[in-house]
mmCIF file of C-alpha atoms in Angstrom:
data_model
loop_
_atom_site.group_PDB
_atom_site.id
_atom_site.type_symbol
_atom_site.label_atom_id
_atom_site.label_comp_id
_atom_site.label_asym_id
_atom_site.label_seq_id
_atom_site.Cartn_x
_atom_site.Cartn_y
_atom_site.Cartn_z
ATOM 1 C CA GLN E 1 111.193 107.147 105.029
ATOM 2 C CA VAL E 2 110.775 110.681 106.054
ATOM 3 C CA GLN E 3 113.812 112.196 108.574
ATOM 4 C CA LEU E 4 112.959 114.792 110.875
ATOM 5 C CA VAL E 5 116.798 115.867 112.335
ATOM 6 C CA GLU E 6 117.270 116.876 115.948
ATOM 7 C CA SER E 7 120.239 119.221 117.186
ATOM 8 C CA GLY E 8 121.172 121.301 120.072
ATOM 9 C CA GLY E 9 120.958 119.043 122.908
ATOM 10 C CA GLY E 10 123.152 118.891 126.003
ATOM 11 C CA LEU E 11 124.434 120.045 129.130
ATOM 12 C CA VAL E 12 123.861 123.239 130.940
ATOM 13 C CA GLN E 13 123.093 124.726 134.480
ATOM 14 C CA PRO E 14 119.774 125.360 136.008
ATOM 15 C CA GLY E 15 119.135 128.897 134.851
ATOM 16 C CA GLY E 16 121.025 128.683 131.617
ATOM 17 C CA SER E 17 119.220 128.258 127.840
ATOM 18 C CA LEU E 18 119.455 126.281 124.722
ATOM 19 C CA ARG E 19 117.951 126.111 121.648
ATOM 20 C CA LEU E 20 117.146 123.075 120.048
ATOM 21 C CA SER E 21 116.469 122.818 116.090
ATOM 22 C CA CYS E 22 114.784 120.535 114.121
ATOM 23 C CA ALA E 23 115.081 119.726 110.139
ATOM 24 C CA ALA E 24 112.593 118.190 108.148
ATOM 25 C CA PRO E 25 111.880 117.814 104.191
ATOM 26 C CA ARG E 26 110.464 120.511 102.562
ATOM 27 C CA SER E 27 107.296 118.657 101.622
ATOM 28 C CA ILE E 28 107.010 117.585 104.881
ATOM 29 C CA PHE E 29 107.581 120.954 106.649
ATOM 30 C CA SER E 30 105.133 123.209 104.663
ATOM 31 C CA LEU E 31 102.104 121.283 105.310
ATOM 32 C CA HIS E 32 102.321 120.269 108.478
ATOM 33 C CA ALA E 33 102.071 121.596 112.262
ATOM 34 C CA MET E 34 105.878 121.063 114.072
ATOM 35 C CA ASN E 35 105.465 120.078 118.047
ATOM 36 C CA TRP E 36 108.217 119.166 120.676
ATOM 37 C CA TYR E 37 107.844 116.682 122.962
ATOM 38 C CA ARG E 38 109.539 115.574 125.830
ATOM 39 C CA GLN E 39 110.121 112.492 127.800
ATOM 40 C CA ALA E 40 112.130 112.063 131.107
ATOM 41 C CA PRO E 41 112.779 108.874 132.765
ATOM 42 C CA GLY E 42 109.916 106.880 133.966
ATOM 43 C CA LYS E 43 107.179 109.461 132.806
ATOM 44 C CA GLN E 44 105.160 109.737 129.690
ATOM 45 C CA ARG E 45 105.727 111.495 126.862
ATOM 46 C CA GLU E 46 104.510 114.983 126.920
ATOM 47 C CA LEU E 47 103.897 117.754 124.629
ATOM 48 C CA VAL E 48 105.917 121.173 125.501
ATOM 49 C CA ALA E 49 105.009 123.156 122.383
ATOM 50 C CA THR E 50 103.446 123.030 118.954
ATOM 51 C CA ILE E 51 103.578 125.689 116.213
ATOM 52 C CA THR E 52 101.157 125.563 113.420
ATOM 53 C CA SER E 53 102.122 125.883 109.315
ATOM 54 C CA GLY E 54 100.054 129.406 110.202
ATOM 55 C CA GLY E 55 102.320 130.136 112.685
ATOM 56 C CA ARG E 56 100.126 129.599 115.578
ATOM 57 C CA THR E 57 101.725 128.546 118.699
ATOM 58 C CA THR E 58 100.890 126.612 121.783
ATOM 59 C CA TYR E 59 102.858 125.690 124.835
ATOM 60 C CA ALA E 60 102.654 123.209 128.375
ATOM 61 C CA ASP E 61 101.786 125.763 131.301
ATOM 62 C CA SER E 62 105.234 124.056 132.905
ATOM 63 C CA VAL E 63 107.168 125.744 130.268
ATOM 64 C CA LYS E 64 104.907 128.984 129.591
ATOM 65 C CA GLY E 65 107.193 132.054 129.607
ATOM 66 C CA ARG E 66 110.510 130.353 129.492
ATOM 67 C CA PHE E 67 110.438 128.317 125.994
ATOM 68 C CA THR E 68 109.780 130.005 122.600
ATOM 69 C CA ILE E 69 109.041 127.822 119.709
ATOM 70 C CA SER E 70 109.568 129.368 116.197
ATOM 71 C CA ARG E 71 109.777 127.792 112.334
ATOM 72 C CA ASP E 72 111.834 129.411 109.715
ATOM 73 C CA ASN E 73 110.121 128.305 106.465
ATOM 74 C CA ALA E 74 113.128 129.476 104.280
ATOM 75 C CA LYS E 75 115.189 126.586 105.849
ATOM 76 C CA ASP E 76 112.327 124.134 106.933
ATOM 77 C CA THR E 77 113.781 124.321 110.702
ATOM 78 C CA VAL E 78 111.406 124.697 113.814
ATOM 79 C CA TYR E 79 113.319 126.040 116.826
ATOM 80 C CA LEU E 80 112.838 125.504 120.580
ATOM 81 C CA GLN E 81 114.617 128.260 122.297
ATOM 82 C CA MET E 82 114.725 127.124 126.406
ATOM 83 C CA ASN E 83 115.604 129.944 128.444
ATOM 84 C CA SER E 84 115.500 129.648 132.755
ATOM 85 C CA LEU E 85 116.131 125.863 132.384
ATOM 86 C CA LYS E 86 115.275 123.455 135.489
ATOM 87 C CA PRO E 87 116.061 120.289 136.860
ATOM 88 C CA GLU E 88 112.826 119.139 136.015
ATOM 89 C CA ASP E 89 113.361 120.196 132.319
ATOM 90 C CA THR E 90 115.682 117.672 131.663
ATOM 91 C CA ALA E 91 114.329 114.789 129.047
ATOM 92 C CA VAL E 92 114.924 113.407 125.675
ATOM 93 C CA TYR E 93 113.454 116.314 123.400
ATOM 94 C CA TYR E 94 111.630 114.838 120.043
ATOM 95 C CA CYS E 95 110.641 117.020 117.281
ATOM 96 C CA ASN E 96 107.338 115.645 115.418
ATOM 97 C CA ALA E 97 105.726 116.774 112.337
ATOM 98 C CA TYR E 98 101.821 116.158 112.377
ATOM 99 C CA ARG E 99 98.681 116.459 109.970
ATOM 100 C CA ARG E 100 95.422 115.594 109.745
ATOM 101 C CA THR E 101 92.797 115.640 107.276
ATOM 102 C CA VAL E 102 89.555 114.292 106.539
ATOM 103 C CA ALA E 103 91.038 111.459 104.228
ATOM 104 C CA ALA E 104 94.302 110.855 106.178
ATOM 105 C CA LYS E 105 96.768 111.154 109.270
ATOM 106 C CA SER E 106 100.619 111.921 108.460
ATOM 107 C CA ASP E 107 102.806 111.510 111.961
ATOM 108 C CA TYR E 108 106.783 111.798 111.607
ATOM 109 C CA TRP E 109 109.350 111.572 114.424
ATOM 110 C CA GLY E 110 112.918 112.516 114.977
ATOM 111 C CA GLN E 111 115.396 110.547 117.039
ATOM 112 C CA GLY E 112 115.368 112.619 120.110
ATOM 113 C CA THR E 113 118.197 114.686 121.774
ATOM 114 C CA GLN E 114 118.925 114.549 125.342
ATOM 115 C CA VAL E 115 118.625 117.759 127.378
ATOM 116 C CA THR E 116 120.245 117.662 131.185
ATOM 117 C CA VAL E 117 119.812 120.516 133.384
ATOM 118 C CA SER E 118 122.202 119.961 136.297
ATOM 119 C CA SER E 119 124.923 122.177 138.363
#
């Protein structure tokens, strides 16, 4: 079973920063777009940021200008740098690897890491 391993969550004060990391098997990482999702209590899971295998990035409007997604192909790791954190960023953050072709779809998830923004 494919495992994505996340790390870097924690408790931070409003205005602070955190960096999340997600390591994936090389066979997965090189071919898949990598995504960060989050789910707050009582809310649906939402897509926060995406980086394609070619390095193109997209962001949810709520995090534009504050979060940066990046990937290190040598380490098979994707990062989410989160700055100027707000209480509404509190959620469980999930790493996702996704690839869809004409023939098949593959979709892998991490276990989630808690981010809490509170004073």
